[in-house]
Coordinates of C-alpha atoms in Angstrom, one line a residue:
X1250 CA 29.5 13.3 -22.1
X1251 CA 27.0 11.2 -24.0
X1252 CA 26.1 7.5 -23.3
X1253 CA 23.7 5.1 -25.1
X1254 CA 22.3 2.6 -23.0
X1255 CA 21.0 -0.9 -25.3
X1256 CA 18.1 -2.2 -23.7
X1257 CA 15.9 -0.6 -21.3
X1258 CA 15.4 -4.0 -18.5
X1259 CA 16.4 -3.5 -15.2
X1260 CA 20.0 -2.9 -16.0
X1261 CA 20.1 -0.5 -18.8
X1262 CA 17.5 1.3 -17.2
X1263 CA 19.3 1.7 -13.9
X1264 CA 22.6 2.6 -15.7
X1265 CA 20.4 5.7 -17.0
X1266 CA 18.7 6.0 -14.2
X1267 CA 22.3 6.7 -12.4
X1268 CA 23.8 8.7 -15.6
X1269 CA 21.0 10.8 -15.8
X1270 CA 20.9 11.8 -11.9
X1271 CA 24.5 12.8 -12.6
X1272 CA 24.1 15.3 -15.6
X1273 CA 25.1 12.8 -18.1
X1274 CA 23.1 12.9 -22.0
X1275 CA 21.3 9.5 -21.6
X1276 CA 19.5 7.8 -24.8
X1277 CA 18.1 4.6 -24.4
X1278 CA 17.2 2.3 -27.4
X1279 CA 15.1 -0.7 -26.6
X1280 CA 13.8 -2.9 -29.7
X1281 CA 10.0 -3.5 -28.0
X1282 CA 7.5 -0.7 -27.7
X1283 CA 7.6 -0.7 -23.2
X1284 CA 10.1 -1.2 -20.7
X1285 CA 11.2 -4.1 -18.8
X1286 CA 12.7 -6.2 -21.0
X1287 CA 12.5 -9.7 -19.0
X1288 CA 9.9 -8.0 -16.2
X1289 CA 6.5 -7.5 -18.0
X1290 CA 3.7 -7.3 -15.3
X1291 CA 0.4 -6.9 -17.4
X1292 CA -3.5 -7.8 -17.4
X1293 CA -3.5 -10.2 -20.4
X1294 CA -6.9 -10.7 -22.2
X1295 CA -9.0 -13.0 -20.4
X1296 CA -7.4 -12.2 -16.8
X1297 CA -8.8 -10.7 -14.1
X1298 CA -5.7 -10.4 -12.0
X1299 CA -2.3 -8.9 -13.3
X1300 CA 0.7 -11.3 -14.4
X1301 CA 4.3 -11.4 -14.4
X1302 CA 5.5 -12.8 -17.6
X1303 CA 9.0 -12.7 -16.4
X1304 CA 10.5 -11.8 -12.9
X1305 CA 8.3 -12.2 -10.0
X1306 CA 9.9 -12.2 -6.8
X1307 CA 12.7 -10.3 -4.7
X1308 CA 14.7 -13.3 -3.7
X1309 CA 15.5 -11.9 0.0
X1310 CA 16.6 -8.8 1.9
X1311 CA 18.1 -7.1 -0.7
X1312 CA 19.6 -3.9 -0.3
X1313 CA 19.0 -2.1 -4.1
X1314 CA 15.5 -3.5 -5.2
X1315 CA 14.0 -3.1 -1.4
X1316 CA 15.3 0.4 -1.2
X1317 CA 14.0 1.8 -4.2
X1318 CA 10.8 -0.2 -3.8
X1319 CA 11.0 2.7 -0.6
X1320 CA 11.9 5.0 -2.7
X1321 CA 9.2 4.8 -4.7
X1322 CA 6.6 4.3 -2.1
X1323 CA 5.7 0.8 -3.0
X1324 CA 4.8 -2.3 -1.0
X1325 CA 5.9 -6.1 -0.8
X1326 CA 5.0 -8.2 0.8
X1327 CA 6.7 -12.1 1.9
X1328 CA 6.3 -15.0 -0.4
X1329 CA 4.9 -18.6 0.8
X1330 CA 7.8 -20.5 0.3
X1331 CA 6.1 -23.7 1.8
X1332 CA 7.4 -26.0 -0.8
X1333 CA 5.3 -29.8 -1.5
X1334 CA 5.3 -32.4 -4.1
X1335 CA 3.4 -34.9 -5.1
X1336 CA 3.7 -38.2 -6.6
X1337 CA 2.1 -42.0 -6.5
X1338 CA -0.9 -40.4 -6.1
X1339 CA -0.3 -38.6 -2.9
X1340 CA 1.4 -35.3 -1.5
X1341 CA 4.9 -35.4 0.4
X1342 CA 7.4 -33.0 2.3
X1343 CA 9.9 -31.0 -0.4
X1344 CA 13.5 -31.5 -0.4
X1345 CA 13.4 -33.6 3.1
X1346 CA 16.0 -36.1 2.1
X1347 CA 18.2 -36.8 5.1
X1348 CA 21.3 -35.8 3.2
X1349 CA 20.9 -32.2 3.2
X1350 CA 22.8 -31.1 6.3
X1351 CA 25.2 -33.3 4.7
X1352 CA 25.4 -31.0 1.9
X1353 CA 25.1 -28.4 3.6
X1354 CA 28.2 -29.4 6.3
X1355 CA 30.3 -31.0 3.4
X1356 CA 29.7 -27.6 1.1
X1357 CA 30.6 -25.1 3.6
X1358 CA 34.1 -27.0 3.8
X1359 CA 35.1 -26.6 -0.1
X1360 CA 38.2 -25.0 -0.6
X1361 CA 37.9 -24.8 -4.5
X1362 CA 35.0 -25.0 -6.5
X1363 CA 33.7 -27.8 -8.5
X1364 CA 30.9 -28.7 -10.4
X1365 CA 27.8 -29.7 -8.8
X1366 CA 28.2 -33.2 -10.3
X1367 CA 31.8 -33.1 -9.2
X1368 CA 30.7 -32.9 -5.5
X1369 CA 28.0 -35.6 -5.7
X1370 CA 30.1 -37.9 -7.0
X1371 CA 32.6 -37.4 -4.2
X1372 CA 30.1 -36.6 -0.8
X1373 CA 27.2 -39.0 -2.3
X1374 CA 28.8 -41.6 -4.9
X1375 CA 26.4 -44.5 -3.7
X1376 CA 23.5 -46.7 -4.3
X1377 CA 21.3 -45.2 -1.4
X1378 CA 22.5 -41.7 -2.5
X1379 CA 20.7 -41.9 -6.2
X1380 CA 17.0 -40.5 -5.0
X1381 CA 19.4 -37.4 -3.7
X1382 CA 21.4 -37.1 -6.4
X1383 CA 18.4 -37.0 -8.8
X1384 CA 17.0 -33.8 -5.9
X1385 CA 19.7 -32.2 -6.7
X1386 CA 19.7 -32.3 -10.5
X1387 CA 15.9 -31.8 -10.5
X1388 CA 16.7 -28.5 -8.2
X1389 CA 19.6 -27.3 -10.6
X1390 CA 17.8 -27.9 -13.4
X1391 CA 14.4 -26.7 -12.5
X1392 CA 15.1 -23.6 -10.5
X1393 CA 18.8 -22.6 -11.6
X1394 CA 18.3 -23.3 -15.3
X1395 CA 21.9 -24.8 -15.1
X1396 CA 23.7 -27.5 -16.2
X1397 CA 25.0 -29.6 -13.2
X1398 CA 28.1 -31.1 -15.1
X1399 CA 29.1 -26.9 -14.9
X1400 CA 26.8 -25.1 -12.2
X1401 CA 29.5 -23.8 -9.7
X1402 CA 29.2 -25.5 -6.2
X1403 CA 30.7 -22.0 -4.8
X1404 CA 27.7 -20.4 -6.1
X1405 CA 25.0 -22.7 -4.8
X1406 CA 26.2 -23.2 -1.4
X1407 CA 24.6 -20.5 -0.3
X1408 CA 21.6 -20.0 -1.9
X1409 CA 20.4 -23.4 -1.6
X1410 CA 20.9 -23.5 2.3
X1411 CA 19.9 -20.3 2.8
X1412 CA 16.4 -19.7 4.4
X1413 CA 16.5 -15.3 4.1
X1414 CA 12.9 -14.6 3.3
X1415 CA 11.8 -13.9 -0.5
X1416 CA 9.0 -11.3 -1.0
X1417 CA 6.9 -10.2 -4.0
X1418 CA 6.1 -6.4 -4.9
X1419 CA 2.4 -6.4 -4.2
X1420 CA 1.9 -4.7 -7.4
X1421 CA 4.2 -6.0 -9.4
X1422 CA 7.4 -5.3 -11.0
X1423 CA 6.1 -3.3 -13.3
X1424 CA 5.9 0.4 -11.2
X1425 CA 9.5 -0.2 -10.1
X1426 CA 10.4 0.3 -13.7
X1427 CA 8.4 2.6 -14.5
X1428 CA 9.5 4.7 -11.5
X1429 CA 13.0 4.4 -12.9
X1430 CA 11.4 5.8 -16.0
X1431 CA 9.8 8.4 -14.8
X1432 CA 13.0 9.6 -13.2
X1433 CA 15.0 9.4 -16.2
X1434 CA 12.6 11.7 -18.0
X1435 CA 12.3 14.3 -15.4
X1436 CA 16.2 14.5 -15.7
X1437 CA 16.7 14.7 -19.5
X1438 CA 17.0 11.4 -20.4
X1439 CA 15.3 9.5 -23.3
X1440 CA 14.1 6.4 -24.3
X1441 CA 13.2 5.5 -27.5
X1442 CA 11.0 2.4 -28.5
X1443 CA 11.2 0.2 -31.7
X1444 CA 14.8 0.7 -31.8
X1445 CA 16.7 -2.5 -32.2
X1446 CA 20.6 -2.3 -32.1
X1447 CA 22.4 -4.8 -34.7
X1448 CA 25.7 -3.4 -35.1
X1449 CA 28.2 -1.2 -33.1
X1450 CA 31.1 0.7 -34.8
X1451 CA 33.4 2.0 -32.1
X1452 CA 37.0 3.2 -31.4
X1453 CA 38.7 4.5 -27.8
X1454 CA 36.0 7.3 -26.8
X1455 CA 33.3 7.1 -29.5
X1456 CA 30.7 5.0 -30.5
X1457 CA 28.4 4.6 -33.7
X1458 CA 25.2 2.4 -32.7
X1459 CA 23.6 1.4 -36.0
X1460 CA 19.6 0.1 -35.0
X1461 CA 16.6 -0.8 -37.5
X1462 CA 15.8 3.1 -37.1
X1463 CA 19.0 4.6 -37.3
X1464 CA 22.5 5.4 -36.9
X1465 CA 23.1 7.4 -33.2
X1466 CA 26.4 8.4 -31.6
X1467 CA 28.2 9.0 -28.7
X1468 CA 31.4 9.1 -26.5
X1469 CA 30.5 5.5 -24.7
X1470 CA 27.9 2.8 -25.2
X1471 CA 26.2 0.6 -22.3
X1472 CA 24.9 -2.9 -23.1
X1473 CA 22.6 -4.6 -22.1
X1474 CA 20.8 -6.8 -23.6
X1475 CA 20.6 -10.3 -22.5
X1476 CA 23.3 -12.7 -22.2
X1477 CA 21.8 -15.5 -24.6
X1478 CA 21.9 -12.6 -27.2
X1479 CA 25.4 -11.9 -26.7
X1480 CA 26.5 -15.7 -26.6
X1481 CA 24.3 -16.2 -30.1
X1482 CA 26.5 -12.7 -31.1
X1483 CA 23.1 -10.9 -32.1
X1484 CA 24.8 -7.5 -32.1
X1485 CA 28.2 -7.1 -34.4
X1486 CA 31.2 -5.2 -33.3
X1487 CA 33.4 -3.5 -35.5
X1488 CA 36.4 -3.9 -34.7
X1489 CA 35.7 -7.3 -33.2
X1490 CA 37.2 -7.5 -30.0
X1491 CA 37.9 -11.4 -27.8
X1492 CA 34.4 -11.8 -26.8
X1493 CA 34.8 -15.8 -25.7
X1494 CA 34.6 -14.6 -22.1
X1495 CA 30.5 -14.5 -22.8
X1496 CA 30.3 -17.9 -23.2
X1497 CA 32.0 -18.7 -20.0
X1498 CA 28.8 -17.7 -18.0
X1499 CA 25.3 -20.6 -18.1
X1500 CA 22.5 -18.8 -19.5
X1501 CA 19.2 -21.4 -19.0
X1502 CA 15.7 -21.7 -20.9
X1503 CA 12.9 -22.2 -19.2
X1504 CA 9.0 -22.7 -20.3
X1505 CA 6.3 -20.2 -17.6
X1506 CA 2.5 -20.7 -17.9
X1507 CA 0.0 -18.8 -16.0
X1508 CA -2.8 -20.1 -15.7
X1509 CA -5.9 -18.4 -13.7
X1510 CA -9.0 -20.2 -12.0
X1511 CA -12.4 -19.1 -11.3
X1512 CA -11.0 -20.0 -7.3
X1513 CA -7.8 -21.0 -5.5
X1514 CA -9.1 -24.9 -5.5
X1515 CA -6.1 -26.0 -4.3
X1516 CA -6.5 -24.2 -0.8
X1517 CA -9.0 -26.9 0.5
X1518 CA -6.5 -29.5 0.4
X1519 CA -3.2 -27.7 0.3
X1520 CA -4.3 -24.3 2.5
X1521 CA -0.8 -23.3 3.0
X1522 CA 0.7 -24.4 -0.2
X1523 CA 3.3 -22.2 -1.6
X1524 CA 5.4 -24.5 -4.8
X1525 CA 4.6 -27.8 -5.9
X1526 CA 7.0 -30.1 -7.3
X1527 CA 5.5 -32.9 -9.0
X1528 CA 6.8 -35.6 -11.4
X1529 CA 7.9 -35.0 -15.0
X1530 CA 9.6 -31.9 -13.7
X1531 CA 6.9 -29.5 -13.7
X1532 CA 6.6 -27.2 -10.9
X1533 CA 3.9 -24.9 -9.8
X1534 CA 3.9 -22.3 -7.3
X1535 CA 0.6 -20.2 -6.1
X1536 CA 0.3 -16.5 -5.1
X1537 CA -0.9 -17.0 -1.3
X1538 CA 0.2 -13.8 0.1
X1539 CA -1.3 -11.8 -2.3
X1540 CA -4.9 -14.7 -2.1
X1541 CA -5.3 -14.4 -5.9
X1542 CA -6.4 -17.6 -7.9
X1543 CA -3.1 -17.4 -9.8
X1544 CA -1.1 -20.7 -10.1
X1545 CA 2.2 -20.6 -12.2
X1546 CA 3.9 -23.6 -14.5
X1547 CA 7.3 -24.2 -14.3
X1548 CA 9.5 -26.3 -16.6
X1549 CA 13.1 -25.3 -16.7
X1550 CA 16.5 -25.6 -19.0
X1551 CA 16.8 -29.2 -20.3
X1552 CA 12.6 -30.2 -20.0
X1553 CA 12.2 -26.6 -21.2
X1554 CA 13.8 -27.4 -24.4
X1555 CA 12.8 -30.8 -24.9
X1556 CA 9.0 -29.6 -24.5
X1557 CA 9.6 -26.3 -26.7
X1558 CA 8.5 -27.7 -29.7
X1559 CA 4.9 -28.4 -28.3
X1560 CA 1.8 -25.6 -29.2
X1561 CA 0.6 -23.5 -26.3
X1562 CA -2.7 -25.9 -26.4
X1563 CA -0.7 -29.1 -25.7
X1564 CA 1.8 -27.5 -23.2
X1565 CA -1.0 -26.1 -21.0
X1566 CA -3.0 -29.2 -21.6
X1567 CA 0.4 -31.6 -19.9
X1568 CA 0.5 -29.2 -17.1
X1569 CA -3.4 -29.2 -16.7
X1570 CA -3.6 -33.1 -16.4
X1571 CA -1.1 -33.2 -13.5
X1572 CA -2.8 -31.3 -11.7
X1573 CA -6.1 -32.9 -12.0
X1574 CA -3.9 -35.8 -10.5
X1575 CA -2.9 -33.8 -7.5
X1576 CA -6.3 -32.4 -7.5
X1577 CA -9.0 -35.0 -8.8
X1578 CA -11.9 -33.3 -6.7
X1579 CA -12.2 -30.5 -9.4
X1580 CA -12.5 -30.7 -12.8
X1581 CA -9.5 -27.6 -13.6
X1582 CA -10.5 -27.1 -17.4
X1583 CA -14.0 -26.1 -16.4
X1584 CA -13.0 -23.7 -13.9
X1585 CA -9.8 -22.4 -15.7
X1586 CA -10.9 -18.4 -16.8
X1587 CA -7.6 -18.1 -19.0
X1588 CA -4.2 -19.5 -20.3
X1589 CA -0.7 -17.4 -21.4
X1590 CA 2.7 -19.0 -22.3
X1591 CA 5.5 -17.3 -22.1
X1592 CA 8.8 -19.0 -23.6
X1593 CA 12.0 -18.1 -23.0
X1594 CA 14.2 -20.5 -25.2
X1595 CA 17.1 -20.1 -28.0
X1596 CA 14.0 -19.7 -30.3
X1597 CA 13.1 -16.7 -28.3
X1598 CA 13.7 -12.9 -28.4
X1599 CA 15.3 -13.2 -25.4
X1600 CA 17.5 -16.7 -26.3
X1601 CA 16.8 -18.0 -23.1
X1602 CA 15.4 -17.2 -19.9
X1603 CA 18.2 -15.9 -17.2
X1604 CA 22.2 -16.7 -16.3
X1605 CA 23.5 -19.2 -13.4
X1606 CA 27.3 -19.5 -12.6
X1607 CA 29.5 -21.8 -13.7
X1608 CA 32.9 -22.4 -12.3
X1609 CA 34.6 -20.5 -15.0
X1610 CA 31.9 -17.1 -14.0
X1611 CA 33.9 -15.7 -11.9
X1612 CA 36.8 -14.7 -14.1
X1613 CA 35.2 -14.0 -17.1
X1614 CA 32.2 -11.6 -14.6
X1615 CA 36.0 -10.2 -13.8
X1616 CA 37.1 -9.6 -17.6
X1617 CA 33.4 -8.3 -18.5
X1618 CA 33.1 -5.8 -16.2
X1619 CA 36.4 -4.0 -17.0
X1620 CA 34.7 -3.0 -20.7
X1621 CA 36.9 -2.4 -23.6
X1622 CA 39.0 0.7 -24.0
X1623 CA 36.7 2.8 -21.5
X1624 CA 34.4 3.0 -24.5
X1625 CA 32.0 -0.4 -24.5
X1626 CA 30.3 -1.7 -21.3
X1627 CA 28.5 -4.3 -20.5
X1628 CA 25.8 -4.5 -17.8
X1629 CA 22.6 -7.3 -16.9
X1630 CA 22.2 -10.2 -14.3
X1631 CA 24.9 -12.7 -15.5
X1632 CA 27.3 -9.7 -14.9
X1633 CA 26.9 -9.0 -11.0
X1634 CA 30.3 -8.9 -9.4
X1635 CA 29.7 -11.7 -6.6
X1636 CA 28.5 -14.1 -8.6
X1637 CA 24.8 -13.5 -7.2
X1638 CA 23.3 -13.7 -10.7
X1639 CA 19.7 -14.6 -12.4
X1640 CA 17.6 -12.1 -10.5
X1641 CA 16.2 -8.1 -10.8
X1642 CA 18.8 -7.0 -7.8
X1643 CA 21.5 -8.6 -10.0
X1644 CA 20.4 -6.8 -12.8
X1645 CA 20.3 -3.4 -10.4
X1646 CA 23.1 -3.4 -8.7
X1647 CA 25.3 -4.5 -12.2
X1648 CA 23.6 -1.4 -14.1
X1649 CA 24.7 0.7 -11.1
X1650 CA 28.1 -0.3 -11.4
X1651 CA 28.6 -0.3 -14.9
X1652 CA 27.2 3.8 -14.3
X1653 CA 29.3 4.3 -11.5
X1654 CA 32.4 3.4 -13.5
X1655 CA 31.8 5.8 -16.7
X1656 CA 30.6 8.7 -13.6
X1657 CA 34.4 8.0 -12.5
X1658 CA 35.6 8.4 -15.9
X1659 CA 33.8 12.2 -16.5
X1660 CA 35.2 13.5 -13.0

């Protein structure tokens, strides 16, 4: 049995990693020249200290990504998740509207899902309610990278009531992958940069994957590349099968600088600051845990593509002034060592940045997963069975399943 995997992120490369293990002919093709995908931990010029362009944190106790950081003999270590914001000139408590066990009471009781909107107009239509209402949009939109006339209350129940410690790999994403890697390669597996797939020709039990480099074949194909690419139909099937169940599933954009200081300024005011909310909806969050003079911009989905169109120099340059406000001891541009932008919009590689859950998700996650004619499957974060989508254990634990399934299929 031979399987191409598209895309070597998280998913495709833990769909290989699981084929391979297994005896199965892996190829990989992946259109950059490294792995990742959406995780890219790298020392950009100018920087001291490594980045993460994409991915940076293990959102809880989770079962795949913390094991095989074990596995791989790698540490992590908990996040600050002490959240602030500031405003008029002063800093404030995060998220300490009195509503919230409201939500929190009212949203454990839904019986069917509904928009986010949906359930603020019912639980909160009122006057008073409007400074909550615009906390909860800001969160959605910020955070989730979703849409609140569609982001599924089912799906954000949970996590936004939820207080399960996050973590961050001490060294980074990076060495996960590349562990993955590694593995595939000691068991016959191959990954091939530079190789980037455009068309698929396929019928029940073969496959014909035309890429920039070549034409490659074999019995089924695996893909994974990101759901913004599949929605914009970047890769053509032949035959053409009923694909609308993609655009069923939010897929957000989002704007991340990283910017790095010559010290953590911030800490003399704000010691124990973790994420800063301020206004124009940019967020920052530092990297206390690790005590690195790293601070992160935020700017997601709908302020993300409003602010696209600006040059690196003026984006930075927006983010830079705000914090001068929440920080007017320090002068930041004379103590800022370096700069990088990364964007992931419709104008991007990548067409956006990761998935959140609508209320339609659910059912077309369902129709997704279930491939067509045993032959083309689909693996990444928007496809993890519960819904739990938009992070690297998503990713994970979707590749694994797509894997396990074809494993079924060759016993």
């Amino acid at each position: 049995m031979k399987t191409i995997v598209v895309g070597a992120g998280a998913a495709g490369l833990m769909a290989a990693y699981e084929l391979s293990r297994k005896g199965v002919d892996v190829m990989v093709l992946e259109a950059n020249d490294r792995i990742g995908g959406r995780v890219h931990t790298f020392i950009p010029r100018g920087f001291t200290n490594f980045i993460e362009a994409g991915a940076e944190f293990i959102h809880g106790n989770l079962p795949l990504t913390l094991g095989l950081m074990k596995k791989a003999k790698l540490e992590y270590i908990a996040a600050s998740l002490e959240m602030t914001s500031f405003g008029n000139g002063q800093f404030f408590e995060s998220f300490d509207s009195k509503y919230w066990s409201d939500f929190a009471k009212y949203a454990s009781r839904l019986k069917r899902d509904c928009t986010l909107s949906e359930f603020l107009n019912r639980y909160f239509p009122d006057k008073k309610h409007e400074p909550f209402r615009k906390e909860c949009h800001d969160m959605a939109q910020g955070l989730d990278l979703a849409d609140p006339d569609r982001l599924s209350m089912f799906c954000i129940r949970q996590e936004w009531t939820s207080h399960e410690t996050q973590y961050r790999p001490v060294s980074g994403y990076a060495p996960l992958l590349g562990f993955l890697a590694d593995s595939i390669a000691r068991n016959h597996g191959k990954i091939l940069f530079g190789h980037k797939v455009e068309a698929i020709e396929w019928q029940k039990g073969g496959v014909e994957v035309s890429a920039n480099s070549g034409v490659f074949l074999a019995d089924s194909v695996i893909v994974t590349t990101t759901l913004g690419n599949l929605q914009n139909r970047n890769i053509a099937f032949e035959p053409r099968f009923d694909d609308g169940f993609f655009d069923e599933i939010g897929f957000g954009e989002v704007l991340k600088i990283v910017f790095e200081f010559e010290f953590p300024f911030w800490e003399e005011t704000q010691p124990d600051l973790g994420f800063l909310f301020t206004e124009e909806e940019f967020t920052f969050w530092t990297q206390l845990s690790l005590r690195r003079p790293i601070l992160v911009g935020w700017i997601g989905n709908d302020r993300a593509s409003e602010l696209s169109a600006l040059s690196d120099e003026v984006l930075s340059e927006k983010l830079l002034a705000k914090l001068s406000e929440a920080f007017p001891k320090y002068e930041v541009k004379k103590i800022l060592r370096a700069k990088q932008i990364f964007r992931y919009t419709k104008a991007s590689e990548t067409n956006g940045g990761y998935s959140w859950t609508t209320t339609q998700s659910k059912k077309a996650i369902s129709q997704i997963n279930k491939g067509i004619e045993n032959t083309i499957w689909f693996a990444g974060e928007a496809f993890e069975r519960t819904g739990d989508v938009g992070t690297v254990e998503s990713a994970f634990q979707s590749g694994r399943y797509i894997a396990r399934k074809i494993l079924k299929m060759k016993i």
